[in-house]
Short mmCIF file of C-alpha atoms and ligand atoms in Angstrom, two decimals:
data_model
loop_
_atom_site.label_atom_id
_atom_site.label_comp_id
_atom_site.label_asym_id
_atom_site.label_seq_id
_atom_site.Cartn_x
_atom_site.Cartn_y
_atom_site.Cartn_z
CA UNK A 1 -14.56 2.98 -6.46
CA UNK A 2 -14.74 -0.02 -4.08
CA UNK A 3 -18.14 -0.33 -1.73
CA UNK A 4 -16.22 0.07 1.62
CA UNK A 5 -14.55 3.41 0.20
CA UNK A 6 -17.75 4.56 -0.50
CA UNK A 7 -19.39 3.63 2.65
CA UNK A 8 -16.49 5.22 4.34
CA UNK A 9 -16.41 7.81 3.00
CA UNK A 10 -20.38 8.71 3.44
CA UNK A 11 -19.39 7.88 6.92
CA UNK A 12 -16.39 10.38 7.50
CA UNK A 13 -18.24 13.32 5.41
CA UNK A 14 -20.97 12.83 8.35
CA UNK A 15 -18.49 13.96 11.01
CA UNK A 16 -14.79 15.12 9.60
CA UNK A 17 -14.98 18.27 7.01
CA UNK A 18 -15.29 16.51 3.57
CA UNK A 19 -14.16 13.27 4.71
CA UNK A 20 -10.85 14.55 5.24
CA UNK A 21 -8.61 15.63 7.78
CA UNK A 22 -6.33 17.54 4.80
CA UNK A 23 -8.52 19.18 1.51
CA UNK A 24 -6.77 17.81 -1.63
CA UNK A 25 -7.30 13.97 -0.11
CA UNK A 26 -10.93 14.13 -0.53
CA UNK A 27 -10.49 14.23 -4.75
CA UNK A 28 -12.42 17.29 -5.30
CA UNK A 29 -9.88 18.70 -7.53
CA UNK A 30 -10.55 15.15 -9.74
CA UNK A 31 -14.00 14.03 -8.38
CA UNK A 32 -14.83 10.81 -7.41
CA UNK A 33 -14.55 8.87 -4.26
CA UNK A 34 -10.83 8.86 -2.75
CA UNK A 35 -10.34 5.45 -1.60
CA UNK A 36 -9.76 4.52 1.93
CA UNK A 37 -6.12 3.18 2.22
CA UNK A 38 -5.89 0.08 4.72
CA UNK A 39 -1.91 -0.73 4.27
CA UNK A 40 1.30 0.22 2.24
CA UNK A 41 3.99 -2.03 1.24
CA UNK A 42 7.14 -0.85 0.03
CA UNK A 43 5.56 1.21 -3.60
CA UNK A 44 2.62 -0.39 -2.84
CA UNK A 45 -1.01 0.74 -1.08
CA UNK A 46 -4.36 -1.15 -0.85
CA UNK A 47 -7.19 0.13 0.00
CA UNK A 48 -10.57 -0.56 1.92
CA UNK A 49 -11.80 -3.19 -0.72
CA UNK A 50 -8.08 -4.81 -1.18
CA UNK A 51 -6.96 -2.77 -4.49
CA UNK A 52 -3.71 -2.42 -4.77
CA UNK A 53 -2.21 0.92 -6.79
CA UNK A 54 1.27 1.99 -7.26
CA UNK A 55 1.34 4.70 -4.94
CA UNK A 56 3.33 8.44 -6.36
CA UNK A 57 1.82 10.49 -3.87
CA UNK A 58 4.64 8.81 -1.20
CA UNK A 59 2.34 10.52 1.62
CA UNK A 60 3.16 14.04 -0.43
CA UNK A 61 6.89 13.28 -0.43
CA UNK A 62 7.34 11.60 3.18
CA UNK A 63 7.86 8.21 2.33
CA UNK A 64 11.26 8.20 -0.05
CA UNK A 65 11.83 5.08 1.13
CA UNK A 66 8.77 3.42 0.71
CA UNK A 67 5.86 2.05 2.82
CA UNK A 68 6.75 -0.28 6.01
CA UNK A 69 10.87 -0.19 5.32
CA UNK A 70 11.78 -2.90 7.99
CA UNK A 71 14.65 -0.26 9.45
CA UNK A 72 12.30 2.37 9.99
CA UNK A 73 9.64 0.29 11.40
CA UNK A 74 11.81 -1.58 13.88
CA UNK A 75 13.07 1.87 15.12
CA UNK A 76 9.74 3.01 15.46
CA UNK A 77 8.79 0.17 17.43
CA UNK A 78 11.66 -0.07 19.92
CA UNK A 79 11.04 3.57 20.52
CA UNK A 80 7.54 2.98 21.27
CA UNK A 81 8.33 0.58 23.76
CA UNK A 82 10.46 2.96 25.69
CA UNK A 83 7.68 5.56 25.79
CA UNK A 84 5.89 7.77 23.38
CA UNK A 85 6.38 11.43 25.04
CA UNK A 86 8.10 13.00 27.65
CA UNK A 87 7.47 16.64 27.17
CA UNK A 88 11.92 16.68 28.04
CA UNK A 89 14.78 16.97 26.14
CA UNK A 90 15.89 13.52 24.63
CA UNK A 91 18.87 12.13 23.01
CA UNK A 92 17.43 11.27 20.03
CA UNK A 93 16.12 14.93 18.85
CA UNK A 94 20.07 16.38 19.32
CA UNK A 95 21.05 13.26 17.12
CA UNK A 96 18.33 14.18 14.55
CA UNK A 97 19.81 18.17 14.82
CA UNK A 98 23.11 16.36 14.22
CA UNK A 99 22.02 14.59 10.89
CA UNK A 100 20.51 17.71 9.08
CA UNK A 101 23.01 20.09 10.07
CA UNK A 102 25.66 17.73 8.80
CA UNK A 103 23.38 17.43 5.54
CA UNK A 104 22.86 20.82 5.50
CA UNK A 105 25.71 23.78 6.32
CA UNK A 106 23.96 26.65 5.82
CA UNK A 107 21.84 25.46 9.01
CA UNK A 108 24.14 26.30 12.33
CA UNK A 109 21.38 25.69 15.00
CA UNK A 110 17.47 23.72 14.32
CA UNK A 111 14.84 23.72 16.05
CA UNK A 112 12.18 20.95 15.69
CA UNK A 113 8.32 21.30 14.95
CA UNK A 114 5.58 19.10 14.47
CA UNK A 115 4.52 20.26 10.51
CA UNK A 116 5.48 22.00 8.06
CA UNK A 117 3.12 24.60 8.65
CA UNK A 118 4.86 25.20 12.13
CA UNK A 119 8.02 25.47 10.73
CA UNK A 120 7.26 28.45 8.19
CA UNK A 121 5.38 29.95 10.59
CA UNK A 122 7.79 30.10 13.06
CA UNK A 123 10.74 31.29 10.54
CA UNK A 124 8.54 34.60 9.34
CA UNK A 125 8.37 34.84 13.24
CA UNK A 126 12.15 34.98 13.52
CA UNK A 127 12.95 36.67 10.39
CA UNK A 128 10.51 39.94 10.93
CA UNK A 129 12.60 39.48 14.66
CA UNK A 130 15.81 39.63 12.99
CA UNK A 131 15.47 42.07 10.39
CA UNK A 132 12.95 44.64 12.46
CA UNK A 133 11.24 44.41 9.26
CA UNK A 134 7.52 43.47 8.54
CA UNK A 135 6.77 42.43 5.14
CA UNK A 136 7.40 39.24 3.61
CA UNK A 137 7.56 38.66 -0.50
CA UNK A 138 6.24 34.86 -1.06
CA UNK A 139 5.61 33.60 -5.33
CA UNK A 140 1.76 33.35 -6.86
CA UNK A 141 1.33 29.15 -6.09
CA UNK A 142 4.24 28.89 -3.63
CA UNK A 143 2.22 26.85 -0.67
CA UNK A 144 3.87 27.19 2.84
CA UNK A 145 1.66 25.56 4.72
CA UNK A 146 -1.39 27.53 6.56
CA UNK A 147 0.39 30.03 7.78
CA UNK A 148 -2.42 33.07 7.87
CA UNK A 149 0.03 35.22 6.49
CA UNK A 150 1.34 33.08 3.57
CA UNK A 151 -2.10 31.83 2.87
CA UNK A 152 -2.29 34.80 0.04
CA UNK A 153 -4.06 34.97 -3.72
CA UNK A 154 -1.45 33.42 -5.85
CA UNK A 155 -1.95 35.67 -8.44
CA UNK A 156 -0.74 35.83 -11.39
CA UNK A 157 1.10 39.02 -13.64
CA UNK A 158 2.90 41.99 -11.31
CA UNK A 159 3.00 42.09 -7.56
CA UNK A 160 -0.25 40.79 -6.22
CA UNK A 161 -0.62 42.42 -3.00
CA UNK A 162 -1.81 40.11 0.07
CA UNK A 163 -5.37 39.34 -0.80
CA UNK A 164 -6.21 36.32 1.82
CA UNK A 165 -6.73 33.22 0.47
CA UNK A 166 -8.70 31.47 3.09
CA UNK A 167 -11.76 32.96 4.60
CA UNK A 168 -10.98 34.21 8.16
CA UNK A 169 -7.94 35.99 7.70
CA UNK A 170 -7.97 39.80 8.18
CA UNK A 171 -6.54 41.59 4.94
CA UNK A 172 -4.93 43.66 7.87
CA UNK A 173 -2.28 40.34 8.30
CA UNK A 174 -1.67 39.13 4.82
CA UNK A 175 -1.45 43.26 3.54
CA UNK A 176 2.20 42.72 4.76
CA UNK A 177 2.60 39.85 1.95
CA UNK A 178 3.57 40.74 -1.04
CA UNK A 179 3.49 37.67 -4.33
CA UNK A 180 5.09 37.74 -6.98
CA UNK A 181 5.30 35.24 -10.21
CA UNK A 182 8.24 32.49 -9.48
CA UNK A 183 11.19 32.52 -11.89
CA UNK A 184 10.47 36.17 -12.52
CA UNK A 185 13.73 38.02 -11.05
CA UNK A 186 12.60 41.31 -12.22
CA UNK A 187 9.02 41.22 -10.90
CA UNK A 188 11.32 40.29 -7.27
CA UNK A 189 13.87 43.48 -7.65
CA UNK A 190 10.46 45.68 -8.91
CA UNK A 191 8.84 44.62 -5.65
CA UNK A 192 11.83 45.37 -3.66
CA UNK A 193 12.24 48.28 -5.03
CA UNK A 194 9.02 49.66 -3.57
CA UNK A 195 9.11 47.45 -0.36
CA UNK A 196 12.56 46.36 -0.20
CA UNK A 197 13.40 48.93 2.92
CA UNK A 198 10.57 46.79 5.05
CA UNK A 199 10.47 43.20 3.66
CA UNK A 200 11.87 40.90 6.35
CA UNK A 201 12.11 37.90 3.91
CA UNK A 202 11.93 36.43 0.78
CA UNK A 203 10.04 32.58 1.09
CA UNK A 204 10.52 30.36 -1.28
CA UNK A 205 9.88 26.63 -2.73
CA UNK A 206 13.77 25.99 -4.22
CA UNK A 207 12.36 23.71 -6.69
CA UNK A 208 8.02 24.41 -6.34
CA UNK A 209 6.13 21.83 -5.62
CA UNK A 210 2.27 22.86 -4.98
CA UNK A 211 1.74 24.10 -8.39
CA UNK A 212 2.58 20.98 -9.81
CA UNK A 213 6.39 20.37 -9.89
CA UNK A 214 8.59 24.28 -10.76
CA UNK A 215 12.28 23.99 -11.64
CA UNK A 216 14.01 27.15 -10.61
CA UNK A 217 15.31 28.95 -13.77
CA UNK A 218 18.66 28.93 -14.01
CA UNK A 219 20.06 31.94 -12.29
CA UNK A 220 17.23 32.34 -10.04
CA UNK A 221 17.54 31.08 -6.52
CA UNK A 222 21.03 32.91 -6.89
CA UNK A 223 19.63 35.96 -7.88
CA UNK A 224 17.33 35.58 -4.89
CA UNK A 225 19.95 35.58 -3.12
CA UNK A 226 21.73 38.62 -4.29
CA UNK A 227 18.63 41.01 -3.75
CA UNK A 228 18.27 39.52 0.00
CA UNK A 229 22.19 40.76 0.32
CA UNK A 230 21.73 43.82 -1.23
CA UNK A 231 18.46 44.65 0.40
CA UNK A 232 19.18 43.40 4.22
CA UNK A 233 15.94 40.54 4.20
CA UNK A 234 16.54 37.20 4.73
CA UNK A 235 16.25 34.27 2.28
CA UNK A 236 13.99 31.49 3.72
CA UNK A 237 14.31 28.37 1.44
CA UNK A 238 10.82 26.47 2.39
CA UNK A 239 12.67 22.61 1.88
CA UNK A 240 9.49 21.10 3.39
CA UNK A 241 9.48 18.70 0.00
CA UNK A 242 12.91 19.26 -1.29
CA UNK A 243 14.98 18.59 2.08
CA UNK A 244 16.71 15.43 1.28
CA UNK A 245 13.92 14.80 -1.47
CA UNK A 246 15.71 16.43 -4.71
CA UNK A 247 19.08 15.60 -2.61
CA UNK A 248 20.38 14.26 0.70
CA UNK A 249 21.64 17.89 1.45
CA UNK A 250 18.38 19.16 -0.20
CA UNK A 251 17.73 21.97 -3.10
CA UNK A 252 20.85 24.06 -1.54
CA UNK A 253 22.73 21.57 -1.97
CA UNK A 254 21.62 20.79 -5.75
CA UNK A 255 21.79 24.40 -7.02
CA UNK A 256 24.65 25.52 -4.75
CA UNK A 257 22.63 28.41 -2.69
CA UNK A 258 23.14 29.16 0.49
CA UNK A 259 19.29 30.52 2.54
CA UNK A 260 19.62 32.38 5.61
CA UNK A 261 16.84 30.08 7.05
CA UNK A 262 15.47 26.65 5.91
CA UNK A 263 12.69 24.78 6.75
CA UNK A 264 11.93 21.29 6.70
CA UNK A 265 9.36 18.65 7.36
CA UNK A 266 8.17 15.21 6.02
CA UNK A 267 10.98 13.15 4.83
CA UNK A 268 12.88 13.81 8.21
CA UNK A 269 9.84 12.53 10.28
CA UNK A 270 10.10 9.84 7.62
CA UNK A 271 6.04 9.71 7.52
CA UNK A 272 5.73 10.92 11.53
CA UNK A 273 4.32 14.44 12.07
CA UNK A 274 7.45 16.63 12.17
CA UNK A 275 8.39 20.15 11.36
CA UNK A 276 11.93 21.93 11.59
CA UNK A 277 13.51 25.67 11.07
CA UNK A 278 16.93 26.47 11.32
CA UNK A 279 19.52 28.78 10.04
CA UNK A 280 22.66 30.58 11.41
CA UNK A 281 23.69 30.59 15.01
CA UNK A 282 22.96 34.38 14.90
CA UNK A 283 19.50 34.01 13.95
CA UNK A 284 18.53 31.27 15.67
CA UNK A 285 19.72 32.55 19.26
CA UNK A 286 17.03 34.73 18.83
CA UNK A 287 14.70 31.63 19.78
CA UNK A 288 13.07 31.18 23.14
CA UNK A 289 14.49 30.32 25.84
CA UNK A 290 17.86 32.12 24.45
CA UNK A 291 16.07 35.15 22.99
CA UNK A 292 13.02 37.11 22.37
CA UNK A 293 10.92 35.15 19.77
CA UNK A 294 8.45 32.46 21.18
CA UNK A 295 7.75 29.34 19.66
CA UNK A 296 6.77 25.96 21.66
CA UNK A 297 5.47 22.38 21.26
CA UNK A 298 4.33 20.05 23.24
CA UNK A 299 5.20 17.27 20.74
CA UNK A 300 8.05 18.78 19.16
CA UNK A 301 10.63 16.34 18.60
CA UNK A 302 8.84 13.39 19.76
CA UNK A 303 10.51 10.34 20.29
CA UNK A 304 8.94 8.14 17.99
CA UNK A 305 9.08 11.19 14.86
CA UNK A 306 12.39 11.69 16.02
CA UNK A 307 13.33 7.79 15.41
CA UNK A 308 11.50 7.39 12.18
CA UNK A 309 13.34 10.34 10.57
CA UNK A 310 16.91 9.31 11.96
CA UNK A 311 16.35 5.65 10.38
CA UNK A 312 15.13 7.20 7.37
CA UNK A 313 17.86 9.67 6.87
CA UNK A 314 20.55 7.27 8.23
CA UNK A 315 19.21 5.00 5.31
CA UNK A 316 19.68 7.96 2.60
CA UNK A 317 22.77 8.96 3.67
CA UNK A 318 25.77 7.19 1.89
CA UNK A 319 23.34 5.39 -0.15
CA UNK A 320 23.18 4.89 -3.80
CA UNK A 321 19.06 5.74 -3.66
CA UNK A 322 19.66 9.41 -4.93
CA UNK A 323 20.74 7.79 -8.11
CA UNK A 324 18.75 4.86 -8.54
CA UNK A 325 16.09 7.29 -8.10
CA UNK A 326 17.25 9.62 -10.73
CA UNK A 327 17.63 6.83 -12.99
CA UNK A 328 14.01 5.70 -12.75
CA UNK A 329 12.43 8.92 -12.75
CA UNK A 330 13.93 9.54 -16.06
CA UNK A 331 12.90 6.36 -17.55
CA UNK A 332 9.91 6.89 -16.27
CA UNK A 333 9.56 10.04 -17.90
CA UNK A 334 10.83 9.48 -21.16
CA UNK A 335 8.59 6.58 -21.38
CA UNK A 336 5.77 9.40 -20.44
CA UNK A 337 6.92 11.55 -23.40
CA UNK A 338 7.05 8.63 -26.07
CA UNK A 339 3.40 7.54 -24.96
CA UNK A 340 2.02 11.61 -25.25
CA UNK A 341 4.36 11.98 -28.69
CA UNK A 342 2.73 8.89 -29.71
CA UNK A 343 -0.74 9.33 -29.27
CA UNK A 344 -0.66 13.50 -29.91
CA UNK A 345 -1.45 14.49 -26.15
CA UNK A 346 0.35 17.79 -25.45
CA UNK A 347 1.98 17.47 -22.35
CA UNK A 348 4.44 19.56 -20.31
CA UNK A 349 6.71 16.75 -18.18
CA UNK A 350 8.24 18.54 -15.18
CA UNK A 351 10.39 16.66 -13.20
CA UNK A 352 13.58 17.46 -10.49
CA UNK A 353 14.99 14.04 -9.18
CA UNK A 354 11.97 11.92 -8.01
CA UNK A 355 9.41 14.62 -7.87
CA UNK A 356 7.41 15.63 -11.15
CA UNK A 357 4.52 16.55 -12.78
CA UNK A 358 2.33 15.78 -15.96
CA UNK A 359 0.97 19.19 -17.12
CA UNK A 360 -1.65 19.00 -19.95
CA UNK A 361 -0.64 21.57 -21.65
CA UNK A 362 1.92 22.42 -24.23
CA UNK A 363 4.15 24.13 -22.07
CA UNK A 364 6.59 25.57 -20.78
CA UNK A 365 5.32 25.44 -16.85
CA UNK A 366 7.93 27.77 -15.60
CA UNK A 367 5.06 29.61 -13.14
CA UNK A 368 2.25 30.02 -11.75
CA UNK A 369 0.48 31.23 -14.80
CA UNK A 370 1.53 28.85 -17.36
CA UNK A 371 0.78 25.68 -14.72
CA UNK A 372 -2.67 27.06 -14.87
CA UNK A 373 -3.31 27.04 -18.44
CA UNK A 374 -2.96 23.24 -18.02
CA UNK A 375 -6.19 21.20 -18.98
CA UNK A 376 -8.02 20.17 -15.50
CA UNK A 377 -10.38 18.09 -17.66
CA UNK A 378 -8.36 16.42 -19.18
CA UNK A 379 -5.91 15.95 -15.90
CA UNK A 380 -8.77 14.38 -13.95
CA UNK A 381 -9.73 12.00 -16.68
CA UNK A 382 -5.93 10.53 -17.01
CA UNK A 383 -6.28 10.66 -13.35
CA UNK A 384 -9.41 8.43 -13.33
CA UNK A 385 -7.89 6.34 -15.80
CA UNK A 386 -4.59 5.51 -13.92
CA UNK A 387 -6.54 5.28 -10.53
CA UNK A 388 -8.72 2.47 -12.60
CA UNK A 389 -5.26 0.80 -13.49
CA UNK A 390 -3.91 0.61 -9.93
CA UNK A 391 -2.00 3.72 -10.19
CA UNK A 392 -2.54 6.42 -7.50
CA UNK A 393 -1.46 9.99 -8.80
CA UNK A 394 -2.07 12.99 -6.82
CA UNK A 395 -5.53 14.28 -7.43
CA UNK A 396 -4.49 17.36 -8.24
CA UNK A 397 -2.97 19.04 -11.30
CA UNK A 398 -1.71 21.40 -9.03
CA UNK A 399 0.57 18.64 -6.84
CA UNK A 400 3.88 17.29 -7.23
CA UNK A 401 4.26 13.31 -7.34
CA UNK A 402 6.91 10.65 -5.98
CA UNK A 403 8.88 7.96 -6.37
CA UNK A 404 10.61 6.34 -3.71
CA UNK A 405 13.67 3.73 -3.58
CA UNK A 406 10.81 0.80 -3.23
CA UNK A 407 9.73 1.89 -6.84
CA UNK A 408 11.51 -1.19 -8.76
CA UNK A 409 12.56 -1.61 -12.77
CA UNK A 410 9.24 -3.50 -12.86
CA UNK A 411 6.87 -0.86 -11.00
CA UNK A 412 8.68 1.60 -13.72
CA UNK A 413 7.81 -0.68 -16.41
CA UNK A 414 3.66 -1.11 -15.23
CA UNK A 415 3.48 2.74 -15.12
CA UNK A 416 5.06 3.40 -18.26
CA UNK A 417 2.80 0.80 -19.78
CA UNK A 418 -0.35 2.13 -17.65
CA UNK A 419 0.38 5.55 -18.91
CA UNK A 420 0.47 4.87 -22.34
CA UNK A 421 -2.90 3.62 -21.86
CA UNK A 422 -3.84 6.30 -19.90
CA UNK A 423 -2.55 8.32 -22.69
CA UNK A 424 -4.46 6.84 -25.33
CA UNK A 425 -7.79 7.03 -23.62
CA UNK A 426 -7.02 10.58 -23.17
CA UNK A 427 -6.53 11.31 -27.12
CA UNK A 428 -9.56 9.30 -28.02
CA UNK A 429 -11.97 11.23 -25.49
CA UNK A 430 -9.94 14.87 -26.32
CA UNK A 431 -7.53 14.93 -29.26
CA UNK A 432 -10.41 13.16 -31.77
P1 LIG B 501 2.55 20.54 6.57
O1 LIG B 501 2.04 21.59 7.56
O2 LIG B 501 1.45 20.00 5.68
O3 LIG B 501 3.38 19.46 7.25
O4 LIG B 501 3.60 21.28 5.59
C1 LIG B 501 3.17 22.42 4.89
C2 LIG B 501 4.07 22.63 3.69
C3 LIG B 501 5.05 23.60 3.76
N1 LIG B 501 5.88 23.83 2.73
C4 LIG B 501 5.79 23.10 1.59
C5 LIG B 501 6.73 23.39 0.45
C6 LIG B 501 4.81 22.08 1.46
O5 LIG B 501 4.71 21.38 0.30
C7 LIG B 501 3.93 21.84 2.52
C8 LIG B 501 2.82 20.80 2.46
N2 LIG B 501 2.68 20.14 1.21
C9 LIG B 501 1.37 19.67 0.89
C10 LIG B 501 1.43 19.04 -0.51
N3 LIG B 501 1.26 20.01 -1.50
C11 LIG B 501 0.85 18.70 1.91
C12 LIG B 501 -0.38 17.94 1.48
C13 LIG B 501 -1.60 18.43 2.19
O6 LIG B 501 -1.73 19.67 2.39
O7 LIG B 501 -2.44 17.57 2.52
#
């Protein structure tokens, strides 16, 4: 790694929790030094010591249109120059509610956040409001955000009951969370039918992102929703990285499911902190200051988030990106598969639109379980490898990655060629 990242980075681990104001950022998953990035340019970021990689982390899905897109900038700027934060209702946060509803019509009524985090936090909230009910059944490696109460032992096999998964968090909160392996219907209608009468909600990633990129199995998400009919508990699709990610009208849209409650974040703050939960007029008039459950920001749909995510939305909508995304992402990864078939690497290539994942192992990755039997050695040194190429991969086997409509023909072509030597290096050092 360059000498400024290092020398950053010594810096920030004197006064900032590893260096980093998020965990996975400071590469411990990969080792190494994370560089320090200075700039992004449309698929491009350099870094402290001027390296330019080909960026698929996107900000962790945020930036679908790329880094520094002039529209999004320029509204950004001209609503900086009208103010930053009024702590009072603004036009542009009912235009925003405008644009996702009309994406979105399962959502009747939104409220915005400032993260992700908020947002799932606040929809248990107003599901255990609506439903009287207490528990909540989340899937082993589903990642909300840290919500206490979703912040549970992805485990792995039958129910795992709320073990906390952070230190400082009674087992007296997350003992109402009950986890569950994702894709596995029965281990969901087992579950329910020993908590069914007192779970509030069913959470869940539509297409899973935080153990490396999850497909739903076919049949799933609508069998998710047929239990949360049958048993009275709300289905909260958690479209934090799929809302207008996998589709402008977001995994619901794709796979033709309607959730009670959705939440969103990133790509509508369109790389500004932003958070958002909505659902049904029903449900949400049980928000403050209409009904009984309280949830407040100071921040919440700032002016300049607010801007950034209508210019970024208002540049998906209509637009030919979804496709030109899809048809990248696919060359991309059957260039991926050639390389692996090629040089003998067993891989596993998950992949929904513009968001995928390179397991090293054989495969499937339908869960939890299987993602896990992926090779973290052997992750990390591809990881190292592509970093060393000017490619910048999540550094985690355990993440999703991203393309976004700045990602030409030509960046497609580099990767494809950097990952077959990636590839390569990879057989040599394992497959010998
Ligand atoms: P934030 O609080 O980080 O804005 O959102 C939390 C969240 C909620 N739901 C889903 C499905 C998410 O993927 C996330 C956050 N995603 C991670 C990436 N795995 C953010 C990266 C990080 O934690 O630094």
């Amino acid at each position: 790694m360059g000498k400024q990242s290092e020398a950053l980075f010594q810096r920030a681990q004197e006064i900032i929790p590893g260096g980093v104001n998020s965990p996975v950022r400071a590469f411990r998953a990969v080792g190494g030094t994370p560089p320090f990035i200075e700039q992004g340019q449309g698929s491009r970021i350099f870094d402290a010591d001027n390296l330019q990689y080909i960026d698929c982390v996107s900000s962790w899905g945020p930036m679908i249109l790329g880094h520094g897109h002039r529209y999004v900038v320029e509204a950004v700027k001209r609503a900086a120059t009208r103010g930053f934060s009024f702590g009072a209702p603004t036009l542009g946060e009912v235009e925003l509610a405008e644009m996702v509803i009309a994406a979105m019509p399962s959502i009747e009524m939104l409220r915005l956040v400032n993260s992700g985090t908020e947002a799932t936090m606040s929809a248990l909230r107003l599901a255990r409001a609506a439903t009287g009910r207490k528990k909540i059944l989340k899937f082993d490696g589903g990642y909300h955000g840290h919500v206490d109460s979703l912040l549970v032992k992805a485990g792995s096999g039958g129910a795992t009951f709320g073990i906390p998964d952070s230190a400082g968090i009674p087992e007296d909160v997350t003992k109402l969370t009950i986890s569950v392996p994702y894709n596995h219907l029965d281990a969901v209608t087992h579950a329910m039918d020993e908590h069914g009468d007192d779970v509030a909600a069913i959470i869940v990633e539509p297409v899973a992102g935080n153990m490396g990129c999850v497909p739903p199995a076919e049949g799933f998400l609508q069998g998710l929703r047929q239990i949360c009919d049958e048993r009275g508990a709300l289905l909260i699709f958690d479209e934090v990285m799929t809302g207008f990610r996998v589709a402008y009208g977001g995994a619901q849209s794709l796979y033709g499911v309607k959730p009670d409650i959705t939440t969103l974040g990133k790509i509508i703050g369109g790389g500004m902190p932003i958070g958002a939960y909505g659902g049904t007029k029903k449900v949400m008039q049980l928000v403050a200051p209409l009904g009984p459950v309280y949830q407040a920001g100071t921040l919440s749909g700032n002016p300049l988030a607010v801007a950034a995510g209508k210019s970024t939305l208002g540049v998906l909508k209509n637009s030919s990106i979804y496709r030109d995304l899809e048809e990248r992402s696919a060359e991309f990864e059957h260039g991926v598969r050639r390389s692996a078939e090629k040089h003998s690497v067993p891989i596993t290539f998950n992949r929904v639109g513009s968001m995928w994942t390179i397991f090293f192992t054989e495969g499937p990755v339908t869960d939890y379980e299987s993602a896990n039997r992926s090779n973290r050695d052997k992750f990390a040194r591809f990881f190292h490898v592509m970093l060393a190429e000017g490619v910048y991969l999540p550094p985690s086997q355990m993440e999703a990655a991203f393309f976004s409509a700045a990602h030409a023909k030509k960046d497609i072509l580099q990767l494809i060629e950097r990952a077959d030597r990636g590839l390569k290096k990879v057989a040599w050092e394992f497959e010998k």
